[in-house]
Amino acid sequence: MNGLRTNLPTPCLVWEARRRNIPTLAQSYTVYAIDLLGIGASNKPAGFAYSMEVWAEMILDFLDEIVQRPAILMGNFVGSLACLIVAAESTRTLVQGLVLLNCASGMNNKEIVDDWMIKLLLPLLWFFDFLLKQNGIASYPFDCFRQRYFFKYVFVVIT
């Protein structure tokens, strides 16, 4: 991030671990750190229907009402997907860039169940969802892949 100046877009950090990055970014920028409702240190209202779309709308409202200038959205995990939705659906010029970390998380968005293609695959997706929630089943492949010999093999094949 060397060479960035204050006349560039404002960084809006949308992830819980952002606190370590604020001092460095704040040397050149006005930085906003957003906790999505129900995540991190934010309120967790009972009965609130959390969804990617709701979080994206909250981020967009924040940009409109507080930031009021072009911003670079930086998100991790669920925050990255919410930022991506904001950038894709925004007709405004407030999103000038994206930094997405661990963006694949949250991809099983329950809000898209009405799509006919998803409806066809829904039983299979529910089965995979069930399997991944079983500790022994879900952890086995990851335990296999994270072994030293596996990484040595992969790096030999790549080179």
Short mmCIF file of N, CA and C in Angstrom, two decimals:
data_model
loop_
_atom_site.label_atom_id
_atom_site.label_comp_id
_atom_site.label_asym_id
_atom_site.label_seq_id
_atom_site.Cartn_x
_atom_site.Cartn_y
_atom_site.Cartn_z
N MET A 1 0.81 -1.19 0.00
CA MET A 1 0.00 0.00 0.00
C MET A 1 0.86 1.26 0.00
N ASN A 2 2.12 1.13 -0.33
CA ASN A 2 2.98 2.31 -0.35
C ASN A 2 2.55 3.26 -1.46
N GLY A 3 2.71 4.54 -1.20
CA GLY A 3 2.42 5.54 -2.20
C GLY A 3 0.99 6.00 -2.26
N LEU A 4 0.11 5.49 -1.43
CA LEU A 4 -1.28 5.91 -1.46
C LEU A 4 -1.42 7.26 -0.78
N ARG A 5 -2.27 8.11 -1.31
CA ARG A 5 -2.44 9.46 -0.79
C ARG A 5 -3.88 9.68 -0.34
N THR A 6 -4.08 10.72 0.44
CA THR A 6 -5.40 10.98 1.02
C THR A 6 -6.44 11.39 0.00
N ASN A 7 -6.07 11.77 -1.22
CA ASN A 7 -7.06 12.14 -2.22
C ASN A 7 -7.67 10.91 -2.90
N LEU A 8 -7.22 9.74 -2.58
CA LEU A 8 -7.79 8.51 -3.12
C LEU A 8 -9.00 8.11 -2.29
N PRO A 9 -9.75 7.11 -2.75
CA PRO A 9 -10.95 6.70 -2.03
C PRO A 9 -10.68 6.30 -0.58
N THR A 10 -11.71 6.41 0.23
CA THR A 10 -11.64 6.10 1.65
C THR A 10 -11.75 4.60 1.87
N PRO A 11 -10.83 3.98 2.62
CA PRO A 11 -10.99 2.56 2.92
C PRO A 11 -12.09 2.34 3.96
N CYS A 12 -12.96 1.40 3.67
CA CYS A 12 -13.97 0.96 4.64
C CYS A 12 -13.70 -0.51 4.91
N LEU A 13 -13.24 -0.82 6.10
CA LEU A 13 -12.87 -2.19 6.44
C LEU A 13 -14.07 -2.92 7.02
N VAL A 14 -14.43 -4.03 6.41
CA VAL A 14 -15.58 -4.80 6.85
C VAL A 14 -15.10 -6.20 7.24
N TRP A 15 -14.43 -6.27 8.37
CA TRP A 15 -14.05 -7.55 8.94
C TRP A 15 -13.57 -7.34 10.35
N GLU A 16 -13.75 -8.37 11.15
CA GLU A 16 -13.49 -8.25 12.59
C GLU A 16 -12.02 -8.02 12.92
N ALA A 17 -11.12 -8.61 12.15
CA ALA A 17 -9.69 -8.53 12.48
C ALA A 17 -9.05 -7.24 11.97
N ARG A 18 -9.84 -6.31 11.50
CA ARG A 18 -9.33 -5.09 10.88
C ARG A 18 -8.56 -4.19 11.81
N ARG A 19 -8.75 -4.31 13.09
CA ARG A 19 -8.17 -3.37 14.05
C ARG A 19 -6.65 -3.27 13.92
N ARG A 20 -6.00 -4.33 13.52
CA ARG A 20 -4.54 -4.31 13.35
C ARG A 20 -4.12 -3.43 12.17
N ASN A 21 -5.00 -3.25 11.21
CA ASN A 21 -4.66 -2.51 10.00
C ASN A 21 -4.98 -1.02 10.08
N ILE A 22 -5.81 -0.64 11.03
CA ILE A 22 -6.26 0.75 11.10
C ILE A 22 -5.10 1.74 11.29
N PRO A 23 -4.17 1.53 12.23
CA PRO A 23 -3.11 2.53 12.41
C PRO A 23 -2.29 2.80 11.15
N THR A 24 -1.96 1.76 10.42
CA THR A 24 -1.17 1.94 9.20
C THR A 24 -1.97 2.67 8.13
N LEU A 25 -3.20 2.23 7.90
CA LEU A 25 -4.03 2.89 6.88
C LEU A 25 -4.37 4.33 7.27
N ALA A 26 -4.55 4.57 8.56
CA ALA A 26 -4.94 5.91 9.03
C ALA A 26 -3.83 6.95 8.85
N GLN A 27 -2.61 6.50 8.58
CA GLN A 27 -1.53 7.46 8.30
C GLN A 27 -1.77 8.22 7.00
N SER A 28 -2.51 7.61 6.08
CA SER A 28 -2.76 8.24 4.78
C SER A 28 -4.23 8.43 4.44
N TYR A 29 -5.12 7.84 5.23
CA TYR A 29 -6.54 7.84 4.90
C TYR A 29 -7.40 8.15 6.11
N THR A 30 -8.64 8.55 5.81
CA THR A 30 -9.70 8.49 6.80
C THR A 30 -10.24 7.07 6.69
N VAL A 31 -10.20 6.31 7.77
CA VAL A 31 -10.57 4.89 7.73
C VAL A 31 -11.83 4.67 8.55
N TYR A 32 -12.75 3.90 8.00
CA TYR A 32 -13.95 3.48 8.72
C TYR A 32 -13.88 1.98 8.90
N ALA A 33 -14.16 1.52 10.11
CA ALA A 33 -14.18 0.09 10.41
C ALA A 33 -15.61 -0.29 10.77
N ILE A 34 -16.19 -1.18 10.00
CA ILE A 34 -17.60 -1.53 10.14
C ILE A 34 -17.73 -2.94 10.71
N ASP A 35 -18.51 -3.07 11.77
CA ASP A 35 -18.93 -4.39 12.25
C ASP A 35 -20.33 -4.62 11.72
N LEU A 36 -20.52 -5.68 10.97
CA LEU A 36 -21.86 -5.99 10.48
C LEU A 36 -22.75 -6.40 11.64
N LEU A 37 -24.02 -6.04 11.56
CA LEU A 37 -24.97 -6.36 12.61
C LEU A 37 -24.98 -7.87 12.86
N GLY A 38 -24.78 -8.25 14.12
CA GLY A 38 -24.78 -9.66 14.49
C GLY A 38 -23.41 -10.32 14.42
N ILE A 39 -22.39 -9.58 13.97
CA ILE A 39 -21.04 -10.13 13.83
C ILE A 39 -20.08 -9.22 14.60
N GLY A 40 -19.03 -9.80 15.14
CA GLY A 40 -18.04 -9.00 15.86
C GLY A 40 -18.60 -8.40 17.12
N ALA A 41 -18.30 -7.13 17.37
CA ALA A 41 -18.73 -6.46 18.60
C ALA A 41 -20.07 -5.76 18.45
N SER A 42 -20.74 -5.92 17.31
CA SER A 42 -22.01 -5.23 17.09
C SER A 42 -23.15 -5.90 17.86
N ASN A 43 -24.29 -5.20 17.89
CA ASN A 43 -25.48 -5.75 18.53
C ASN A 43 -25.93 -7.00 17.80
N LYS A 44 -26.59 -7.89 18.54
CA LYS A 44 -27.12 -9.12 17.98
C LYS A 44 -28.60 -9.22 18.34
N PRO A 45 -29.44 -8.44 17.66
CA PRO A 45 -30.86 -8.43 18.01
C PRO A 45 -31.51 -9.80 17.82
N ALA A 46 -32.29 -10.20 18.80
CA ALA A 46 -33.00 -11.48 18.73
C ALA A 46 -34.08 -11.40 17.65
N GLY A 47 -34.20 -12.44 16.88
CA GLY A 47 -35.23 -12.51 15.87
C GLY A 47 -34.94 -11.75 14.59
N PHE A 48 -33.78 -11.12 14.49
CA PHE A 48 -33.43 -10.37 13.29
C PHE A 48 -33.04 -11.35 12.18
N ALA A 49 -33.53 -11.14 10.98
CA ALA A 49 -33.23 -12.03 9.85
C ALA A 49 -31.95 -11.56 9.16
N TYR A 50 -30.84 -12.20 9.47
CA TYR A 50 -29.55 -11.85 8.88
C TYR A 50 -29.47 -12.45 7.48
N SER A 51 -28.93 -11.68 6.55
CA SER A 51 -28.69 -12.19 5.19
C SER A 51 -27.63 -11.32 4.53
N MET A 52 -27.04 -11.83 3.47
CA MET A 52 -26.05 -11.06 2.73
C MET A 52 -26.66 -9.77 2.20
N GLU A 53 -27.90 -9.87 1.74
CA GLU A 53 -28.56 -8.69 1.18
C GLU A 53 -28.76 -7.61 2.24
N VAL A 54 -29.15 -8.01 3.45
CA VAL A 54 -29.35 -7.05 4.54
C VAL A 54 -28.03 -6.37 4.89
N TRP A 55 -26.96 -7.17 5.03
CA TRP A 55 -25.65 -6.60 5.35
C TRP A 55 -25.18 -5.66 4.23
N ALA A 56 -25.39 -6.07 2.98
CA ALA A 56 -24.99 -5.22 1.86
C ALA A 56 -25.75 -3.89 1.90
N GLU A 57 -27.03 -3.93 2.19
CA GLU A 57 -27.82 -2.70 2.28
C GLU A 57 -27.32 -1.81 3.42
N MET A 58 -26.92 -2.42 4.53
CA MET A 58 -26.38 -1.64 5.65
C MET A 58 -25.07 -0.95 5.26
N ILE A 59 -24.22 -1.66 4.54
CA ILE A 59 -22.96 -1.06 4.09
C ILE A 59 -23.24 0.09 3.13
N LEU A 60 -24.15 -0.12 2.20
CA LEU A 60 -24.49 0.93 1.25
C LEU A 60 -25.07 2.15 1.95
N ASP A 61 -25.94 1.93 2.93
CA ASP A 61 -26.48 3.05 3.72
C ASP A 61 -25.36 3.80 4.44
N PHE A 62 -24.39 3.05 4.98
CA PHE A 62 -23.25 3.67 5.66
C PHE A 62 -22.45 4.55 4.70
N LEU A 63 -22.21 4.03 3.50
CA LEU A 63 -21.49 4.81 2.49
C LEU A 63 -22.25 6.09 2.13
N ASP A 64 -23.56 5.95 1.95
CA ASP A 64 -24.40 7.10 1.58
C ASP A 64 -24.47 8.15 2.68
N GLU A 65 -24.68 7.70 3.90
CA GLU A 65 -24.98 8.63 4.99
C GLU A 65 -23.74 9.13 5.75
N ILE A 66 -22.72 8.31 5.86
CA ILE A 66 -21.55 8.67 6.67
C ILE A 66 -20.34 9.04 5.80
N VAL A 67 -19.93 8.13 4.94
CA VAL A 67 -18.70 8.34 4.16
C VAL A 67 -18.89 9.44 3.11
N GLN A 68 -19.92 9.34 2.33
CA GLN A 68 -20.31 10.34 1.34
C GLN A 68 -19.21 10.72 0.35
N ARG A 69 -18.37 9.76 0.01
CA ARG A 69 -17.33 9.97 -1.00
C ARG A 69 -16.88 8.61 -1.50
N PRO A 70 -16.13 8.53 -2.59
CA PRO A 70 -15.69 7.24 -3.10
C PRO A 70 -14.91 6.45 -2.05
N ALA A 71 -15.16 5.15 -2.00
CA ALA A 71 -14.52 4.29 -1.00
C ALA A 71 -14.01 3.01 -1.64
N ILE A 72 -13.00 2.46 -1.00
CA ILE A 72 -12.52 1.12 -1.32
C ILE A 72 -13.03 0.22 -0.20
N LEU A 73 -13.85 -0.75 -0.54
CA LEU A 73 -14.37 -1.68 0.46
C LEU A 73 -13.40 -2.83 0.62
N MET A 74 -13.07 -3.14 1.86
CA MET A 74 -12.16 -4.24 2.17
C MET A 74 -12.89 -5.18 3.11
N GLY A 75 -13.15 -6.40 2.67
CA GLY A 75 -13.92 -7.32 3.50
C GLY A 75 -13.25 -8.67 3.62
N ASN A 76 -13.54 -9.33 4.72
CA ASN A 76 -13.04 -10.68 4.96
C ASN A 76 -14.22 -11.57 5.30
N PHE A 77 -14.16 -12.80 4.84
CA PHE A 77 -15.15 -13.82 5.18
C PHE A 77 -16.52 -13.34 4.69
N VAL A 78 -17.51 -13.28 5.54
CA VAL A 78 -18.84 -12.84 5.15
C VAL A 78 -18.81 -11.39 4.68
N GLY A 79 -17.96 -10.57 5.29
CA GLY A 79 -17.86 -9.17 4.90
C GLY A 79 -17.43 -8.99 3.45
N SER A 80 -16.59 -9.90 2.94
CA SER A 80 -16.15 -9.77 1.55
C SER A 80 -17.30 -10.02 0.59
N LEU A 81 -18.13 -10.99 0.90
CA LEU A 81 -19.27 -11.26 0.03
C LEU A 81 -20.28 -10.11 0.09
N ALA A 82 -20.50 -9.55 1.27
CA ALA A 82 -21.40 -8.40 1.40
C ALA A 82 -20.86 -7.21 0.60
N CYS A 83 -19.54 -6.98 0.66
CA CYS A 83 -18.93 -5.89 -0.11
C CYS A 83 -19.07 -6.13 -1.61
N LEU A 84 -18.92 -7.37 -2.03
CA LEU A 84 -19.06 -7.71 -3.44
C LEU A 84 -20.48 -7.42 -3.92
N ILE A 85 -21.46 -7.76 -3.11
CA ILE A 85 -22.86 -7.47 -3.46
C ILE A 85 -23.08 -5.96 -3.56
N VAL A 86 -22.52 -5.21 -2.61
CA VAL A 86 -22.65 -3.74 -2.65
C VAL A 86 -22.09 -3.20 -3.96
N ALA A 87 -20.90 -3.65 -4.33
CA ALA A 87 -20.27 -3.15 -5.55
C ALA A 87 -21.05 -3.55 -6.80
N ALA A 88 -21.58 -4.77 -6.81
CA ALA A 88 -22.30 -5.26 -7.98
C ALA A 88 -23.66 -4.59 -8.15
N GLU A 89 -24.32 -4.31 -7.06
CA GLU A 89 -25.68 -3.78 -7.13
C GLU A 89 -25.76 -2.26 -7.04
N SER A 90 -24.69 -1.62 -6.68
CA SER A 90 -24.72 -0.17 -6.50
C SER A 90 -24.71 0.53 -7.85
N THR A 91 -25.63 1.47 -8.01
CA THR A 91 -25.63 2.30 -9.21
C THR A 91 -24.90 3.61 -8.95
N ARG A 92 -24.42 3.76 -7.75
CA ARG A 92 -23.72 4.99 -7.35
C ARG A 92 -22.22 4.84 -7.60
N THR A 93 -21.52 5.94 -7.48
CA THR A 93 -20.07 5.91 -7.70
C THR A 93 -19.30 5.84 -6.39
N LEU A 94 -19.96 5.41 -5.32
CA LEU A 94 -19.31 5.40 -4.01
C LEU A 94 -18.33 4.24 -3.84
N VAL A 95 -18.46 3.17 -4.60
CA VAL A 95 -17.54 2.04 -4.49
C VAL A 95 -16.54 2.13 -5.64
N GLN A 96 -15.29 2.46 -5.29
CA GLN A 96 -14.26 2.62 -6.31
C GLN A 96 -13.31 1.44 -6.38
N GLY A 97 -13.39 0.54 -5.40
CA GLY A 97 -12.52 -0.61 -5.41
C GLY A 97 -12.92 -1.61 -4.35
N LEU A 98 -12.41 -2.83 -4.51
CA LEU A 98 -12.70 -3.92 -3.57
C LEU A 98 -11.42 -4.66 -3.22
N VAL A 99 -11.30 -5.04 -1.96
CA VAL A 99 -10.27 -5.97 -1.51
C VAL A 99 -11.03 -7.07 -0.80
N LEU A 100 -10.99 -8.29 -1.35
CA LEU A 100 -11.77 -9.39 -0.83
C LEU A 100 -10.85 -10.48 -0.28
N LEU A 101 -11.05 -10.84 0.97
CA LEU A 101 -10.27 -11.89 1.62
C LEU A 101 -11.21 -13.02 2.02
N ASN A 102 -10.83 -14.25 1.73
CA ASN A 102 -11.65 -15.42 2.08
C ASN A 102 -13.07 -15.27 1.57
N CYS A 103 -13.20 -14.86 0.34
CA CYS A 103 -14.50 -14.50 -0.21
C CYS A 103 -15.43 -15.70 -0.42
N ALA A 104 -14.92 -16.90 -0.52
CA ALA A 104 -15.78 -18.04 -0.78
C ALA A 104 -16.70 -18.36 0.39
N SER A 105 -16.37 -17.90 1.56
CA SER A 105 -17.24 -18.17 2.70
C SER A 105 -18.56 -17.47 2.53
N GLY A 106 -19.60 -18.09 3.02
CA GLY A 106 -20.92 -17.50 2.92
C GLY A 106 -21.57 -17.70 1.57
N MET A 107 -20.96 -18.51 0.72
CA MET A 107 -21.52 -18.70 -0.61
C MET A 107 -22.80 -19.53 -0.60
N ASN A 108 -23.06 -20.25 0.48
CA ASN A 108 -24.31 -21.00 0.54
C ASN A 108 -25.41 -20.09 1.07
N ASN A 109 -25.64 -19.02 0.36
CA ASN A 109 -26.61 -18.00 0.75
C ASN A 109 -28.02 -18.55 0.60
N LYS A 110 -28.74 -18.65 1.67
CA LYS A 110 -30.09 -19.21 1.67
C LYS A 110 -31.08 -18.31 0.93
N GLU A 111 -30.70 -17.07 0.63
CA GLU A 111 -31.61 -16.13 -0.04
C GLU A 111 -31.82 -16.47 -1.51
N ILE A 112 -30.96 -17.31 -2.11
CA ILE A 112 -31.09 -17.60 -3.53
C ILE A 112 -31.87 -18.87 -3.81
N VAL A 113 -32.54 -19.41 -2.81
CA VAL A 113 -33.26 -20.67 -2.95
C VAL A 113 -34.37 -20.58 -3.99
N ASP A 114 -34.87 -19.41 -4.30
CA ASP A 114 -35.96 -19.27 -5.27
C ASP A 114 -35.51 -19.45 -6.72
N ASP A 115 -34.22 -19.40 -6.98
CA ASP A 115 -33.72 -19.61 -8.33
C ASP A 115 -34.04 -21.04 -8.76
N TRP A 116 -34.59 -21.24 -9.97
CA TRP A 116 -35.03 -22.57 -10.40
C TRP A 116 -33.88 -23.56 -10.49
N MET A 117 -32.67 -23.09 -10.87
CA MET A 117 -31.53 -24.00 -10.94
C MET A 117 -31.13 -24.48 -9.54
N ILE A 118 -31.22 -23.59 -8.58
CA ILE A 118 -30.91 -23.96 -7.21
C ILE A 118 -31.95 -24.95 -6.70
N LYS A 119 -33.22 -24.73 -7.06
CA LYS A 119 -34.28 -25.65 -6.62
C LYS A 119 -34.01 -27.07 -7.11
N LEU A 120 -33.48 -27.19 -8.32
CA LEU A 120 -33.15 -28.52 -8.84
C LEU A 120 -32.06 -29.19 -8.02
N LEU A 121 -31.09 -28.42 -7.60
CA LEU A 121 -29.95 -28.95 -6.86
C LEU A 121 -30.14 -28.94 -5.35
N LEU A 122 -31.24 -28.38 -4.88
CA LEU A 122 -31.44 -28.19 -3.45
C LEU A 122 -31.27 -29.46 -2.61
N PRO A 123 -31.86 -30.60 -3.00
CA PRO A 123 -31.65 -31.80 -2.17
C PRO A 123 -30.17 -32.18 -2.04
N LEU A 124 -29.44 -32.06 -3.13
CA LEU A 124 -28.01 -32.37 -3.10
C LEU A 124 -27.26 -31.36 -2.22
N LEU A 125 -27.60 -30.08 -2.34
CA LEU A 125 -26.96 -29.05 -1.53
C LEU A 125 -27.25 -29.24 -0.05
N TRP A 126 -28.50 -29.61 0.28
CA TRP A 126 -28.84 -29.88 1.69
C TRP A 126 -28.04 -31.06 2.23
N PHE A 127 -27.86 -32.09 1.38
CA PHE A 127 -27.09 -33.26 1.79
C PHE A 127 -25.64 -32.87 2.09
N PHE A 128 -25.02 -32.09 1.19
CA PHE A 128 -23.65 -31.63 1.43
C PHE A 128 -23.57 -30.74 2.67
N ASP A 129 -24.55 -29.89 2.84
CA ASP A 129 -24.60 -29.01 4.01
C ASP A 129 -24.65 -29.85 5.28
N PHE A 130 -25.47 -30.89 5.27
CA PHE A 130 -25.57 -31.80 6.42
C PHE A 130 -24.24 -32.49 6.67
N LEU A 131 -23.62 -33.01 5.61
CA LEU A 131 -22.34 -33.71 5.77
C LEU A 131 -21.26 -32.79 6.34
N LEU A 132 -21.20 -31.57 5.87
CA LEU A 132 -20.17 -30.65 6.32
C LEU A 132 -20.36 -30.21 7.77
N LYS A 133 -21.55 -30.40 8.30
CA LYS A 133 -21.80 -30.06 9.70
C LYS A 133 -21.41 -31.20 10.65
N GLN A 134 -21.07 -32.36 10.09
CA GLN A 134 -20.66 -33.50 10.90
C GLN A 134 -19.15 -33.43 11.09
N ASN A 135 -18.71 -33.26 12.33
CA ASN A 135 -17.29 -33.03 12.60
C ASN A 135 -16.37 -34.09 12.00
N GLY A 136 -16.66 -35.34 12.21
CA GLY A 136 -15.79 -36.39 11.71
C GLY A 136 -15.70 -36.41 10.20
N ILE A 137 -16.80 -36.17 9.55
CA ILE A 137 -16.83 -36.20 8.09
C ILE A 137 -16.17 -34.96 7.51
N ALA A 138 -16.50 -33.82 8.03
CA ALA A 138 -15.99 -32.57 7.47
C ALA A 138 -14.49 -32.40 7.71
N SER A 139 -14.02 -32.82 8.86
CA SER A 139 -12.61 -32.59 9.18
C SER A 139 -11.67 -33.58 8.49
N TYR A 140 -12.14 -34.76 8.13
CA TYR A 140 -11.26 -35.78 7.56
C TYR A 140 -10.53 -35.31 6.30
N PRO A 141 -11.24 -34.80 5.28
CA PRO A 141 -10.49 -34.36 4.08
C PRO A 141 -9.50 -33.23 4.38
N PHE A 142 -9.88 -32.31 5.24
CA PHE A 142 -8.98 -31.21 5.57
C PHE A 142 -7.76 -31.71 6.33
N ASP A 143 -7.96 -32.67 7.21
CA ASP A 143 -6.83 -33.25 7.94
C ASP A 143 -5.87 -33.95 6.97
N CYS A 144 -6.42 -34.61 5.96
CA CYS A 144 -5.57 -35.28 4.96
C CYS A 144 -4.77 -34.27 4.15
N PHE A 145 -5.42 -33.19 3.73
CA PHE A 145 -4.76 -32.21 2.87
C PHE A 145 -3.72 -31.38 3.59
N ARG A 146 -3.84 -31.23 4.88
CA ARG A 146 -2.90 -30.35 5.57
C ARG A 146 -1.65 -31.07 6.08
N GLN A 147 -1.44 -32.30 5.66
CA GLN A 147 -0.25 -33.05 6.04
C GLN A 147 0.96 -32.57 5.24
N ARG A 148 2.13 -32.62 5.84
CA ARG A 148 3.37 -32.15 5.21
C ARG A 148 3.64 -32.86 3.88
N TYR A 149 3.44 -34.17 3.83
CA TYR A 149 3.73 -34.91 2.61
C TYR A 149 2.82 -34.46 1.46
N PHE A 150 1.60 -34.08 1.76
CA PHE A 150 0.69 -33.62 0.72
C PHE A 150 1.21 -32.32 0.10
N PHE A 151 1.64 -31.37 0.94
CA PHE A 151 2.15 -30.11 0.43
C PHE A 151 3.44 -30.32 -0.36
N LYS A 152 4.30 -31.23 0.12
CA LYS A 152 5.53 -31.52 -0.62
C LYS A 152 5.18 -32.05 -2.01
N TYR A 153 4.20 -32.95 -2.07
CA TYR A 153 3.78 -33.52 -3.35
C TYR A 153 3.22 -32.44 -4.27
N VAL A 154 2.37 -31.59 -3.75
CA VAL A 154 1.76 -30.53 -4.56
C VAL A 154 2.83 -29.59 -5.10
N PHE A 155 3.79 -29.20 -4.27
CA PHE A 155 4.83 -28.28 -4.73
C PHE A 155 5.74 -28.94 -5.75
N VAL A 156 5.98 -30.23 -5.64
CA VAL A 156 6.79 -30.94 -6.64
C VAL A 156 6.03 -30.98 -7.96
N VAL A 157 4.74 -31.26 -7.92
CA VAL A 157 3.94 -31.33 -9.14
C VAL A 157 3.86 -29.96 -9.81
N ILE A 158 3.72 -28.90 -9.02
CA ILE A 158 3.60 -27.55 -9.57
C ILE A 158 4.90 -27.12 -10.23
N THR A 159 6.04 -27.44 -9.62
CA THR A 159 7.32 -27.00 -10.17
C THR A 159 7.79 -28.00 -11.17
#
